[in-house]
């Protein structure tokens, strides 16, 4: 039987990014990709990302967080999900009589620090340092300048989309710079680009329009999840890519279909900080029948 049978969960929302948080720190059990897919079905709790808290593996951390997309694949990072995890963990700590204002989580992408503020109901996540080397993103072939790589979709003499910037924020991102993010059928092009041979680990695909040096609007097709109202790591990647092109400042206001984020690419240590809200929707318990077909 799945470890999730009869287990509680929290349904949350990170500016439109549908998040389910499960706390397994009180047990040695984990979950499988099949469990994650079962949760995502209409009979379960459909989500963009499933955030599973497990017992800490490193001293000084609050949990190891496994991140699943709704197709059962694992993600290295999810900024909106980490804000939801932070909110739930702060709430649990406060109920236990602790007064913590900062948390540290371990993920596949490394350590992530989170804290409350700078205003009520806002949470800041240190997403770490971006990676620009073609091997680190990764890409299937060498590109010395990843501010814009040779990749296009459509006729060779009149491509529909072309020359994306590519960045890793714990997972691969490709950002296409456009004048109107609504003018393209991202639901059509997203799957083709996500699975393009140039991306051996697939990629998150973003359309971004730079309004001015302090403001970017964007839409994202999320690897393993599809068209999403928000992707925090994509917002970070887009802000960093725009700053690398010297088209924006290092702190920018990001407008996503689901809401607003502030991204700061800190000059002192190269870390990317993401600030935004995290909304609690409801709690529930998984019906064991949901996992009856899970081996």
mmCIF file of C-alpha atoms in Angstrom:
data_model
loop_
_atom_site.group_PDB
_atom_site.id
_atom_site.type_symbol
_atom_site.label_atom_id
_atom_site.label_comp_id
_atom_site.label_asym_id
_atom_site.label_seq_id
_atom_site.Cartn_x
_atom_site.Cartn_y
_atom_site.Cartn_z
ATOM 1 C CA UNK A 1 0.000 0.000 0.000
ATOM 2 C CA UNK A 2 1.195 3.497 -0.780
ATOM 3 C CA UNK A 3 2.643 5.563 2.073
ATOM 4 C CA UNK A 4 0.112 8.234 1.094
ATOM 5 C CA UNK A 5 -2.980 6.134 1.850
ATOM 6 C CA UNK A 6 -4.916 7.895 4.634
ATOM 7 C CA UNK A 7 -2.152 10.513 4.834
ATOM 8 C CA UNK A 8 -2.953 14.195 5.134
ATOM 9 C CA UNK A 9 -2.021 16.854 2.591
ATOM 10 C CA UNK A 10 -2.286 20.606 2.147
ATOM 11 C CA UNK A 11 -3.575 22.052 -1.120
ATOM 12 C CA UNK A 12 -1.870 25.391 -1.760
ATOM 13 C CA UNK A 13 -1.365 27.950 -4.477
ATOM 14 C CA UNK A 14 1.681 29.962 -5.505
ATOM 15 C CA UNK A 15 0.310 32.750 -7.743
ATOM 16 C CA UNK A 16 -1.666 30.240 -9.768
ATOM 17 C CA UNK A 17 0.842 27.406 -9.524
ATOM 18 C CA UNK A 18 -1.226 24.526 -8.088
ATOM 19 C CA UNK A 19 0.785 22.949 -5.265
ATOM 20 C CA UNK A 20 0.183 19.953 -2.992
ATOM 21 C CA UNK A 21 2.358 19.718 0.134
ATOM 22 C CA UNK A 22 2.806 16.405 1.977
ATOM 23 C CA UNK A 23 4.803 16.155 5.197
ATOM 24 C CA UNK A 24 6.395 12.709 5.669
ATOM 25 C CA UNK A 25 9.002 13.793 8.208
ATOM 26 C CA UNK A 26 7.383 11.647 10.893
ATOM 27 C CA UNK A 27 7.911 8.469 8.875
ATOM 28 C CA UNK A 28 10.721 6.768 7.011
ATOM 29 C CA UNK A 29 8.407 6.157 4.051
ATOM 30 C CA UNK A 30 8.763 7.834 0.702
ATOM 31 C CA UNK A 31 6.646 7.941 -2.421
ATOM 32 C CA UNK A 32 7.034 6.674 -5.965
ATOM 33 C CA UNK A 33 6.428 8.315 -9.361
ATOM 34 C CA UNK A 34 3.291 6.146 -9.592
ATOM 35 C CA UNK A 35 2.058 7.640 -6.304
ATOM 36 C CA UNK A 36 2.664 11.133 -7.684
ATOM 37 C CA UNK A 37 0.731 10.359 -10.871
ATOM 38 C CA UNK A 38 -2.152 8.901 -8.855
ATOM 39 C CA UNK A 39 -2.440 12.074 -6.766
ATOM 40 C CA UNK A 40 -2.575 14.171 -9.949
ATOM 41 C CA UNK A 41 -5.599 12.358 -11.376
ATOM 42 C CA UNK A 42 -9.048 13.995 -11.330
ATOM 43 C CA UNK A 43 -10.062 11.612 -8.505
ATOM 44 C CA UNK A 44 -7.111 12.858 -6.453
ATOM 45 C CA UNK A 45 -5.830 16.409 -6.049
ATOM 46 C CA UNK A 46 -4.721 17.730 -9.472
ATOM 47 C CA UNK A 47 -1.566 19.805 -9.167
ATOM 48 C CA UNK A 48 1.358 21.327 -11.030
ATOM 49 C CA UNK A 49 3.930 20.280 -8.418
ATOM 50 C CA UNK A 50 3.829 17.884 -5.492
ATOM 51 C CA UNK A 51 6.176 18.881 -2.656
ATOM 52 C CA UNK A 52 7.086 15.991 -0.337
ATOM 53 C CA UNK A 53 8.874 16.791 2.920
ATOM 54 C CA UNK A 54 11.050 13.965 4.234
ATOM 55 C CA UNK A 55 13.366 13.612 7.217
ATOM 56 C CA UNK A 56 16.435 15.877 7.020
ATOM 57 C CA UNK A 57 19.535 14.271 5.567
ATOM 58 C CA UNK A 58 21.876 17.084 6.528
ATOM 59 C CA UNK A 59 22.365 18.593 9.961
ATOM 60 C CA UNK A 60 20.938 22.076 10.263
ATOM 61 C CA UNK A 61 18.264 21.574 7.607
ATOM 62 C CA UNK A 62 14.522 21.390 8.244
ATOM 63 C CA UNK A 63 13.680 18.728 5.665
ATOM 64 C CA UNK A 64 14.668 17.076 2.428
ATOM 65 C CA UNK A 65 12.089 18.108 -0.182
ATOM 66 C CA UNK A 66 11.325 15.876 -3.156
ATOM 67 C CA UNK A 67 9.542 17.710 -5.977
ATOM 68 C CA UNK A 68 7.309 15.871 -8.438
ATOM 69 C CA UNK A 69 5.677 17.124 -11.629
ATOM 70 C CA UNK A 70 2.201 15.847 -12.399
ATOM 71 C CA UNK A 71 3.589 13.317 -14.902
ATOM 72 C CA UNK A 72 5.513 11.643 -12.074
ATOM 73 C CA UNK A 73 8.915 13.016 -13.075
ATOM 74 C CA UNK A 74 11.092 14.709 -10.456
ATOM 75 C CA UNK A 75 12.093 18.362 -10.650
ATOM 76 C CA UNK A 76 15.222 19.874 -9.172
ATOM 77 C CA UNK A 77 13.606 23.157 -8.180
ATOM 78 C CA UNK A 78 10.212 24.825 -7.809
ATOM 79 C CA UNK A 79 10.229 28.340 -6.423
ATOM 80 C CA UNK A 80 6.463 28.701 -6.041
ATOM 81 C CA UNK A 81 6.308 25.299 -4.368
ATOM 82 C CA UNK A 82 9.093 26.205 -1.950
ATOM 83 C CA UNK A 83 7.187 29.297 -0.816
ATOM 84 C CA UNK A 84 4.197 27.044 -0.098
ATOM 85 C CA UNK A 85 6.433 24.611 1.787
ATOM 86 C CA UNK A 86 7.858 27.527 3.779
ATOM 87 C CA UNK A 87 4.407 28.799 4.715
ATOM 88 C CA UNK A 88 3.252 25.369 5.893
ATOM 89 C CA UNK A 89 6.449 24.720 7.820
ATOM 90 C CA UNK A 90 6.357 28.108 9.535
ATOM 91 C CA UNK A 91 2.735 27.444 10.530
ATOM 92 C CA UNK A 92 3.638 24.041 11.981
ATOM 93 C CA UNK A 93 6.657 25.448 13.847
ATOM 94 C CA UNK A 94 4.555 28.245 15.315
ATOM 95 C CA UNK A 95 1.927 25.745 16.515
ATOM 96 C CA UNK A 96 4.748 23.866 18.236
ATOM 97 C CA UNK A 97 5.716 27.005 20.132
ATOM 98 C CA UNK A 98 8.776 27.826 18.047
ATOM 99 C CA UNK A 99 9.287 31.288 16.623
ATOM 100 C CA UNK A 100 11.374 30.568 13.546
ATOM 101 C CA UNK A 101 11.682 33.193 10.835
ATOM 102 C CA UNK A 102 14.083 31.324 8.535
ATOM 103 C CA UNK A 103 14.209 27.765 7.185
ATOM 104 C CA UNK A 104 16.706 25.685 5.229
ATOM 105 C CA UNK A 105 15.642 22.841 2.961
ATOM 106 C CA UNK A 106 17.663 20.360 0.946
ATOM 107 C CA UNK A 107 16.521 19.515 -2.593
ATOM 108 C CA UNK A 108 18.038 17.706 -5.560
ATOM 109 C CA UNK A 109 19.265 21.115 -6.723
ATOM 110 C CA UNK A 110 20.997 21.872 -3.400
ATOM 111 C CA UNK A 111 20.205 23.836 -0.251
ATOM 112 C CA UNK A 112 17.428 26.427 -0.352
ATOM 113 C CA UNK A 113 16.957 29.066 2.337
ATOM 114 C CA UNK A 114 13.526 30.610 2.913
ATOM 115 C CA UNK A 115 12.300 33.360 5.182
ATOM 116 C CA UNK A 116 9.200 35.369 5.938
ATOM 117 C CA UNK A 117 8.797 38.896 4.664
ATOM 118 C CA UNK A 118 9.407 41.586 3.679
ATOM 119 C CA UNK A 119 5.650 42.002 4.228
ATOM 120 C CA UNK A 120 2.913 39.821 5.778
ATOM 121 C CA UNK A 121 2.028 36.798 3.615
ATOM 122 C CA UNK A 122 5.149 37.263 1.497
ATOM 123 C CA UNK A 123 7.929 34.679 1.463
ATOM 124 C CA UNK A 124 11.429 34.944 0.022
ATOM 125 C CA UNK A 125 13.272 31.944 -1.371
ATOM 126 C CA UNK A 126 17.006 31.940 -2.090
ATOM 127 C CA UNK A 127 17.089 29.931 -5.306
ATOM 128 C CA UNK A 128 20.888 29.743 -5.355
ATOM 129 C CA UNK A 129 23.185 30.635 -8.218
ATOM 130 C CA UNK A 130 22.278 30.325 -11.905
ATOM 131 C CA UNK A 131 24.374 28.189 -14.233
ATOM 132 C CA UNK A 132 25.197 29.219 -17.770
ATOM 133 C CA UNK A 133 27.628 26.575 -19.056
ATOM 134 C CA UNK A 134 26.159 24.396 -21.786
ATOM 135 C CA UNK A 135 27.125 21.219 -19.896
ATOM 136 C CA UNK A 136 25.481 22.494 -16.702
ATOM 137 C CA UNK A 137 22.097 23.439 -18.197
ATOM 138 C CA UNK A 138 22.490 20.829 -19.860
ATOM 139 C CA UNK A 139 22.537 21.109 -23.654
ATOM 140 C CA UNK A 140 23.274 18.292 -26.069
ATOM 141 C CA UNK A 141 25.977 20.262 -27.872
ATOM 142 C CA UNK A 142 28.410 23.044 -27.106
ATOM 143 C CA UNK A 143 27.327 26.683 -27.187
ATOM 144 C CA UNK A 144 29.933 29.079 -25.882
ATOM 145 C CA UNK A 145 27.442 31.927 -25.417
ATOM 146 C CA UNK A 146 24.208 30.782 -23.834
ATOM 147 C CA UNK A 147 22.734 34.288 -23.818
ATOM 148 C CA UNK A 148 21.289 33.234 -27.178
ATOM 149 C CA UNK A 149 21.613 29.831 -28.833
ATOM 150 C CA UNK A 150 20.815 28.619 -32.332
ATOM 151 C CA UNK A 151 17.352 27.163 -31.951
ATOM 152 C CA UNK A 152 14.234 28.062 -33.865
ATOM 153 C CA UNK A 153 10.790 26.802 -34.687
ATOM 154 C CA UNK A 154 9.055 27.488 -37.992
ATOM 155 C CA UNK A 155 10.397 28.256 -41.486
ATOM 156 C CA UNK A 156 14.162 28.730 -41.562
ATOM 157 C CA UNK A 157 13.865 32.077 -43.368
ATOM 158 C CA UNK A 158 11.009 33.343 -41.155
ATOM 159 C CA UNK A 159 11.095 31.498 -37.821
ATOM 160 C CA UNK A 160 8.173 31.867 -35.437
ATOM 161 C CA UNK A 161 10.442 31.698 -32.386
ATOM 162 C CA UNK A 162 14.220 31.800 -32.343
ATOM 163 C CA UNK A 163 17.461 32.441 -30.426
ATOM 164 C CA UNK A 164 16.436 31.687 -26.844
ATOM 165 C CA UNK A 165 18.553 32.440 -23.819
ATOM 166 C CA UNK A 166 19.233 29.287 -21.787
ATOM 167 C CA UNK A 167 19.874 29.062 -18.041
ATOM 168 C CA UNK A 168 19.774 26.435 -15.311
ATOM 169 C CA UNK A 169 18.096 27.342 -12.036
ATOM 170 C CA UNK A 170 18.313 23.760 -10.782
ATOM 171 C CA UNK A 171 16.380 22.751 -13.897
ATOM 172 C CA UNK A 172 16.805 23.749 -17.566
ATOM 173 C CA UNK A 173 15.132 26.875 -18.937
ATOM 174 C CA UNK A 174 14.868 28.353 -22.430
ATOM 175 C CA UNK A 175 13.573 31.908 -22.751
ATOM 176 C CA UNK A 176 12.325 33.300 -26.062
ATOM 177 C CA UNK A 177 12.169 37.113 -26.234
ATOM 178 C CA UNK A 178 8.991 38.351 -27.921
ATOM 179 C CA UNK A 179 6.962 41.543 -28.285
ATOM 180 C CA UNK A 180 3.651 39.948 -27.304
ATOM 181 C CA UNK A 181 3.545 36.828 -25.121
ATOM 182 C CA UNK A 182 -0.104 36.202 -26.069
ATOM 183 C CA UNK A 183 0.611 36.139 -29.810
ATOM 184 C CA UNK A 184 1.997 32.579 -29.779
ATOM 185 C CA UNK A 185 0.304 29.227 -29.250
ATOM 186 C CA UNK A 186 2.501 28.108 -26.364
ATOM 187 C CA UNK A 187 0.310 25.054 -25.793
ATOM 188 C CA UNK A 188 1.251 23.929 -29.309
ATOM 189 C CA UNK A 189 4.936 24.905 -29.364
ATOM 190 C CA UNK A 190 5.689 24.130 -25.706
ATOM 191 C CA UNK A 191 5.731 20.313 -25.956
ATOM 192 C CA UNK A 192 7.849 20.408 -29.139
ATOM 193 C CA UNK A 193 10.444 22.677 -27.567
ATOM 194 C CA UNK A 194 10.401 20.955 -24.170
ATOM 195 C CA UNK A 195 11.360 17.703 -25.876
ATOM 196 C CA UNK A 196 13.735 19.147 -28.475
ATOM 197 C CA UNK A 197 16.905 17.023 -28.869
ATOM 198 C CA UNK A 198 19.049 19.992 -27.795
ATOM 199 C CA UNK A 199 17.669 19.485 -24.248
ATOM 200 C CA UNK A 200 18.683 15.989 -23.039
ATOM 201 C CA UNK A 201 16.800 16.510 -19.755
ATOM 202 C CA UNK A 202 13.935 18.378 -21.451
ATOM 203 C CA UNK A 203 13.412 22.072 -20.619
ATOM 204 C CA UNK A 204 10.986 24.667 -19.328
ATOM 205 C CA UNK A 205 9.952 26.968 -22.181
ATOM 206 C CA UNK A 206 9.186 30.642 -21.519
ATOM 207 C CA UNK A 207 7.932 33.496 -23.673
ATOM 208 C CA UNK A 208 9.041 36.830 -22.197
ATOM 209 C CA UNK A 209 8.483 40.481 -23.059
ATOM 210 C CA UNK A 210 10.680 43.146 -21.479
ATOM 211 C CA UNK A 211 8.439 46.108 -20.682
ATOM 212 C CA UNK A 212 11.241 48.250 -19.271
ATOM 213 C CA UNK A 213 14.387 47.825 -17.189
ATOM 214 C CA UNK A 214 12.339 47.003 -14.086
ATOM 215 C CA UNK A 215 9.466 44.950 -15.487
ATOM 216 C CA UNK A 216 9.041 41.710 -17.475
ATOM 217 C CA UNK A 217 5.862 39.850 -18.444
ATOM 218 C CA UNK A 218 6.072 36.119 -19.180
ATOM 219 C CA UNK A 219 4.300 32.800 -19.814
ATOM 220 C CA UNK A 220 5.766 29.339 -19.304
ATOM 221 C CA UNK A 221 5.296 25.817 -20.566
ATOM 222 C CA UNK A 222 6.612 23.818 -17.619
ATOM 223 C CA UNK A 223 8.622 20.650 -18.125
ATOM 224 C CA UNK A 224 6.558 17.690 -16.933
ATOM 225 C CA UNK A 225 3.552 19.835 -16.005
ATOM 226 C CA UNK A 226 2.461 21.718 -19.134
ATOM 227 C CA UNK A 227 1.041 25.202 -19.515
ATOM 228 C CA UNK A 228 1.110 26.855 -16.103
ATOM 229 C CA UNK A 229 -0.095 30.099 -14.584
ATOM 230 C CA UNK A 230 3.231 30.506 -12.820
ATOM 231 C CA UNK A 231 6.695 28.978 -12.639
ATOM 232 C CA UNK A 232 8.997 30.478 -10.030
ATOM 233 C CA UNK A 233 12.243 29.018 -11.329
ATOM 234 C CA UNK A 234 11.320 30.243 -14.830
ATOM 235 C CA UNK A 235 10.785 33.743 -13.442
ATOM 236 C CA UNK A 236 14.255 33.568 -11.882
ATOM 237 C CA UNK A 237 15.817 32.265 -15.094
ATOM 238 C CA UNK A 238 14.097 34.950 -17.170
ATOM 239 C CA UNK A 239 15.183 37.772 -14.865
ATOM 240 C CA UNK A 240 18.774 36.540 -14.882
ATOM 241 C CA UNK A 241 18.808 36.061 -18.661
ATOM 242 C CA UNK A 242 17.483 39.579 -19.237
ATOM 243 C CA UNK A 243 20.112 41.057 -16.925
ATOM 244 C CA UNK A 244 22.855 39.092 -18.722
ATOM 245 C CA UNK A 245 21.721 40.724 -21.949
ATOM 246 C CA UNK A 246 21.908 44.101 -20.136
ATOM 247 C CA UNK A 247 18.287 44.760 -20.964
ATOM 248 C CA UNK A 248 17.083 45.007 -17.357
ATOM 249 C CA UNK A 249 18.337 45.817 -13.889
ATOM 250 C CA UNK A 250 19.258 43.027 -11.475
ATOM 251 C CA UNK A 251 16.029 43.509 -9.497
ATOM 252 C CA UNK A 252 12.877 43.214 -11.596
ATOM 253 C CA UNK A 253 9.124 42.977 -11.199
ATOM 254 C CA UNK A 254 7.767 39.882 -12.944
ATOM 255 C CA UNK A 255 4.176 39.614 -14.179
ATOM 256 C CA UNK A 256 2.980 36.033 -14.719
ATOM 257 C CA UNK A 257 -0.548 34.922 -15.668
ATOM 258 C CA UNK A 258 -1.187 33.942 -12.048
ATOM 259 C CA UNK A 259 0.287 36.969 -10.285
ATOM 260 C CA UNK A 260 3.383 38.977 -9.433
ATOM 261 C CA UNK A 261 6.885 38.131 -8.215
ATOM 262 C CA UNK A 262 9.968 40.173 -7.414
ATOM 263 C CA UNK A 263 13.284 38.688 -8.500
ATOM 264 C CA UNK A 264 16.661 39.972 -7.321
ATOM 265 C CA UNK A 265 19.896 38.643 -8.789
ATOM 266 C CA UNK A 266 22.128 39.633 -5.905
ATOM 267 C CA UNK A 267 25.450 41.078 -6.998
ATOM 268 C CA UNK A 268 27.302 40.290 -3.779
ATOM 269 C CA UNK A 269 27.117 36.490 -4.101
ATOM 270 C CA UNK A 270 25.337 35.797 -7.418
ATOM 271 C CA UNK A 271 22.319 34.297 -5.624
ATOM 272 C CA UNK A 272 18.809 34.725 -7.029
ATOM 273 C CA UNK A 273 16.108 35.743 -4.532
ATOM 274 C CA UNK A 274 12.428 35.280 -5.339
ATOM 275 C CA UNK A 275 9.728 37.022 -3.292
ATOM 276 C CA UNK A 276 5.998 36.428 -3.575
ATOM 277 C CA UNK A 277 2.870 35.131 -1.812
ATOM 278 C CA UNK A 278 1.812 31.593 -0.931
ATOM 279 C CA UNK A 279 -1.863 30.830 -0.374
ATOM 280 C CA UNK A 280 -3.316 28.012 1.714
ATOM 281 C CA UNK A 281 -6.516 26.550 0.222
ATOM 282 C CA UNK A 282 -7.528 23.488 2.231
ATOM 283 C CA UNK A 283 -6.357 20.331 3.986
ATOM 284 C CA UNK A 284 -7.478 16.803 3.284
ATOM 285 C CA UNK A 285 -6.668 13.102 3.574
ATOM 286 C CA UNK A 286 -5.909 10.781 0.675
ATOM 287 C CA UNK A 287 -8.437 7.997 0.057
ATOM 288 C CA UNK A 288 -6.582 4.634 -0.052
ATOM 289 C CA UNK A 289 -8.653 3.709 -3.134
ATOM 290 C CA UNK A 290 -6.680 6.334 -5.061
ATOM 291 C CA UNK A 291 -3.593 4.109 -4.838
ATOM 292 C CA UNK A 292 -5.275 0.726 -5.351
ATOM 293 C CA UNK A 293 -3.692 0.279 -8.766
ATOM 294 C CA UNK A 294 -0.241 1.505 -7.673
ATOM 295 C CA UNK A 295 2.204 -1.383 -7.556
#
